[in-house]
Amino acid sequence: CIPPMAPPTCLDNITGQNGIVQVVVDTAEKKTKSTGLLDADEFRRQSHQVVDLISEYYDRMGDYPVHPSVTPGFLRNLLPPDAPFRPEPDAFSSALKDVRDIILPGLTHWQSARHMAHFPASSSTIGALGEALTAGINVVPFTWAASPAATELEMLVVDWLGKALHLPDSLLFAGGGGGTLLGTSCEAILCTLVAARDRKLAEIGGNRICDLVVYCSDQTHFAFRKAARIAGILRDHCRAIPTCHHNMFALSPTELEAAMQADVDAGLVPLFLCATLGTTQTTAVDPIGQLCAVTAPHGVWVHVDAAYAGNALVCPEFTEVIDGVEAVDSFSMNAHKWLLANNDCCAMWVKKPSALVAALGPEQDLILKDAASEGHNVVDYMDWTMTLTRRFRALKMWLVLRCYGIQGLRDHIRNHVRMAEAFEKMVKADERFEVVTDRKFALVCFRLRSQDKFGGADKQPANRLNRRLLEEVNAATSGPYMSSATVGGMFILRCAIGSTLTEDHHVSDAWKVVQDQATIILHD
Amino acid sequence: CIPPMAPPTCLDNITGQNGIVQVVVDTAEKKTKSTGLLDADEFRRQSHQVVDLISEYYDRMGDYPVHPSVTPGFLRNLLPPDAPFRPEPDAFSSALKDVRDIILPGLTHWQSARHMAHFPASSSTIGALGEALTAGINVVPFTWAASPAATELEMLVVDWLGKALHLPDSLLFAGGGGGTLLGTSCEAILCTLVAARDRKLAEIGGNRICDLVVYCSDQTHFAFRKAARIAGILRDHCRAIPTCHHNMFALSPTELEAAMQADVDAGLVPLFLCATLGTTQTTAVDPIGQLCAVTAPHGVWVHVDAAYAGNALVCPEFTEVIDGVEAVDSFSMNAHKWLLANNDCCAMWVKKPSALVAALGPEQDLILKDAASEGHNVVDYMDWTMTLTRRFRALKMWLVLRCYGIQGLRDHIRNHVRMAEAFEKMVKADERFEVVTDRKFALVCFRLRSQDKFGGADKQPANRLNRRLLEEVNAATSGPYMSSATVGGMFILRCAIGSTLTEDHHVSDAWKVVQDQATIILHD
């Protein structure tokens, strides 16, 4: 259904030609004879086996227990201790058989309709094939020159995505900022923190790194604390401001202000705030606008980690959670979590790309520019991040946006939110249970109520009860797979709806398993 | 040719059962109805289009100029400024058409047989399909529990690979060390540097980061300097020891010793040495054993960055370059460069994984352990690296090793080395040219000799000549694509053989282009 490949064209943005110019290619050149390792026919043959395997895996996903029943070390006993010297005959078929028989059964099936434990890694066929295409093409776009179309598509697609998520122009290339696609939010947080750190040190003196202080809440993902440690911030200069249940575990601007002032009074220098949209434990939303008002007088860089909830911003009904986002310095979200862009795909936007380049770019001119890019202010993405080698992730993200459309992505998000609402309703209808925090997106945090009729302060008995409940739920082979968190001293269960394959009946079935297990436990 | 998928099995390492136990799965469970976004039939249909596109791309690779003739901004004019709200009819076919007509022609074709510029990103069909399979399965193995078989296969495959590369047992799991698969060497360098830093700071005091000094040569990849900056090492505490031509640009142990002693005398603390096997500019090899002898008394962490040349260690004839490697603390190489494991795949090994975990692991127990892993000393790979989300890269690396075998990988490397030898011989046979550094692997560094018959000290005229030569070579549409370096004040041309598709005639044709352009330039 696609016409045969046209002769290669050479693109150039010559005015009036709409960018397309035909170029004479020396057709006398010998037709490339493949070595067998990258042979088109071999690729076709092997591809069909892979397509069969993946298709069957999707078809049979419901048959697997979400979480395998294996113990550490199981695989080492099933495979030889050394790579083969010569491959066995038809090694690829035989390896794929092992994938089916040994590896797949030992995986946690993140794509299972009953995977409700972690925030999702919601797959799509387009996302998977975008990755396949990227791997097949296999370019390394570390600079513009190293693969111009890859850099340019990335610049385009981060603007597409940023607009789709209702981000302000100031974070887009179209408005003087700009974005990039990384592997994970951990990288985004580290890159922006290093940019902020070097900007601040340039101001106060390069050897004052031990005076810098960074801020987050006690709900912030530990990725931030890890990034701060990597960046050389003293371990006891990372302030995790306590949150509380009555404030739904959101970071309090008043508490933050007090902490920053105390540090300033002690001669320290506030550097960076990592605010979260949708914390891992309960999807708490930090009030961005109010926090920025507090940090501004201190010249603090504000980064928003919207790894999970940033995906929901594709739906206008969620954009109230980014009120005030115009004031932030940077923003990141994982499109591989909930926007059908298979792992990995973290989008990061910054207001001032120059700060990233100052910290992560070259200290002197390198040899990697080519004649075409010289004299142009091109984006060399390796100067925005910590790595040189990078993958052409933009192709996948562009395919996902183009093939599902903004409407398709909204439907996907809303479908899960609707199912989470239904689950929440079922929890609320059973008086043995309580919903612990208001559901905002597609995570429901719930628990068995304390059995202490007098509301005793000791949370341990109820925690033990709920821990046991989770273990029993997850032990049911054909049941859901859920996870837990501990907030405000309470052990809670997390039901995160977000697998692409999850449908209403999976949610009601999951709740039935929880109820049944609760009945057994409470009877004991 | 693969039998239909067997019913899912549940693996466990119960003694005497060889790890395989059949488990009853509730077959009454409703067959998962796909939502369309992850539908097996849709996946098959779309896959065939992608397979066609990639196969044709491989077939037609020789028709593309290696480096496109485009100017910055060309792509933005060819694609709409916003993502579609609703996808167009048959959006996937139409998007793939744009990939063919707009994106592919704007890429630098790293897989072209005539790509001789950068170190290769040598593709294979197995590497590409390993990535495709990984993306299709789409698990997120940040902990053992989050996907047991993914972690265990990674542990196995880094041992397979380490043994294949003749690394010492002390770096393998089998010998008390261990490895992991990351995206890039930049990550490996940063992770090991942070581990070394935190170990040293624990010894000398946490607030002495400004006293730490790191070492490399003036040939070391700038990734190291960048990693040191990210890790908070003062910019002027990164010592790039000068190298010289007569020593083939290798790091001198004597010079290193002097630099470290000077720092110690100044009250500073030597922390880390990044030695290189196969520098980017000329594939210089730092003498690992001798360097370790010098660093040992100072308690310096030695990391070996073997991003490129580490691949060649699969051939026993190259292992002399790692004499003394038993003494290093860590080692990394990019299997995506030259071992047919498509981008990205960096293997990192450390002697003491506990140092990584101390720096990058959790400061308190997290919620991510499950019942099966509790009480076991499992590897949670997120504690070894800077990121939480990671990809199941082990599957690809395992397939490559299994399907090509060690012999196949040796043939692949030796084939390129042989072609580089041939190129070197041709350069040497033309008295207008000189080979600048002894070829060790598959990179030939050469230049037009200075035209100054009296051997004048001014290198600029010869440099201008060679710069022009490179520009003319790369401007030839059907010619090779080469790159340059500047060493010892000399501008040199780099011819890096390593594309999977490169054959003898590409190398002789490339040399012909260089000779012809030289004749024209010298005539002028």
PDB file of C-alpha atoms in Angstrom, chain A residues 113-120 308 420 442-444 481-483 494-499 502:
ATOM      1  CA  ALA A 113      -4.408  -5.466  30.954  1.00  0.00           C
ATOM      2  CA  ARG A 114      -4.081  -6.414  34.617  1.00  0.00           C
ATOM      3  CA  HIS A 115      -0.844  -4.504  35.231  1.00  0.00           C
ATOM      4  CA  MET A 116      -2.016  -1.839  37.669  1.00  0.00           C
ATOM      5  CA  ALA A 117       1.104  -1.562  39.808  1.00  0.00           C
ATOM      6  CA  HIS A 118       3.412   1.101  38.456  1.00  0.00           C
ATOM      7  CA  PHE A 119       2.584   4.073  36.348  1.00  0.00           C
ATOM      8  CA  PRO A 120       2.036   2.564  32.939  1.00  0.00           C
ATOM      9  CA  TYR A 308       3.294  10.855  34.681  1.00  0.00           C
ATOM     10  CA  ALA A 420     -10.093   4.768  37.416  1.00  0.00           C
ATOM     11  CA  ALA A 442      -5.908   7.372  36.783  1.00  0.00           C
ATOM     12  CA  LEU A 443      -4.349   6.268  40.054  1.00  0.00           C
ATOM     13  CA  VAL A 444      -6.569   5.206  42.925  1.00  0.00           C
ATOM     14  CA  TYR A 481      -0.932  -6.681  39.892  1.00  0.00           C
ATOM     15  CA  MET A 482      -0.992  -3.668  42.194  1.00  0.00           C
ATOM     16  CA  SER A 483       1.591  -1.813  44.228  1.00  0.00           C
ATOM     17  CA  ARG A 494      -2.061   1.789  44.495  1.00  0.00           C
ATOM     18  CA  CYS A 495      -4.240   0.816  41.571  1.00  0.00           C
ATOM     19  CA  ALA A 496      -2.780   2.541  38.507  1.00  0.00           C
ATOM     20  CA  ILE A 497      -4.919   2.172  35.409  1.00  0.00           C
ATOM     21  CA  GLY A 498      -3.000   2.838  32.224  1.00  0.00           C
ATOM     22  CA  SER A 499      -2.198  -0.285  30.257  1.00  0.00           C
ATOM     23  CA  THR A 502      -7.053  -2.513  30.042  1.00  0.00           C
TER      24      THR A 502
END
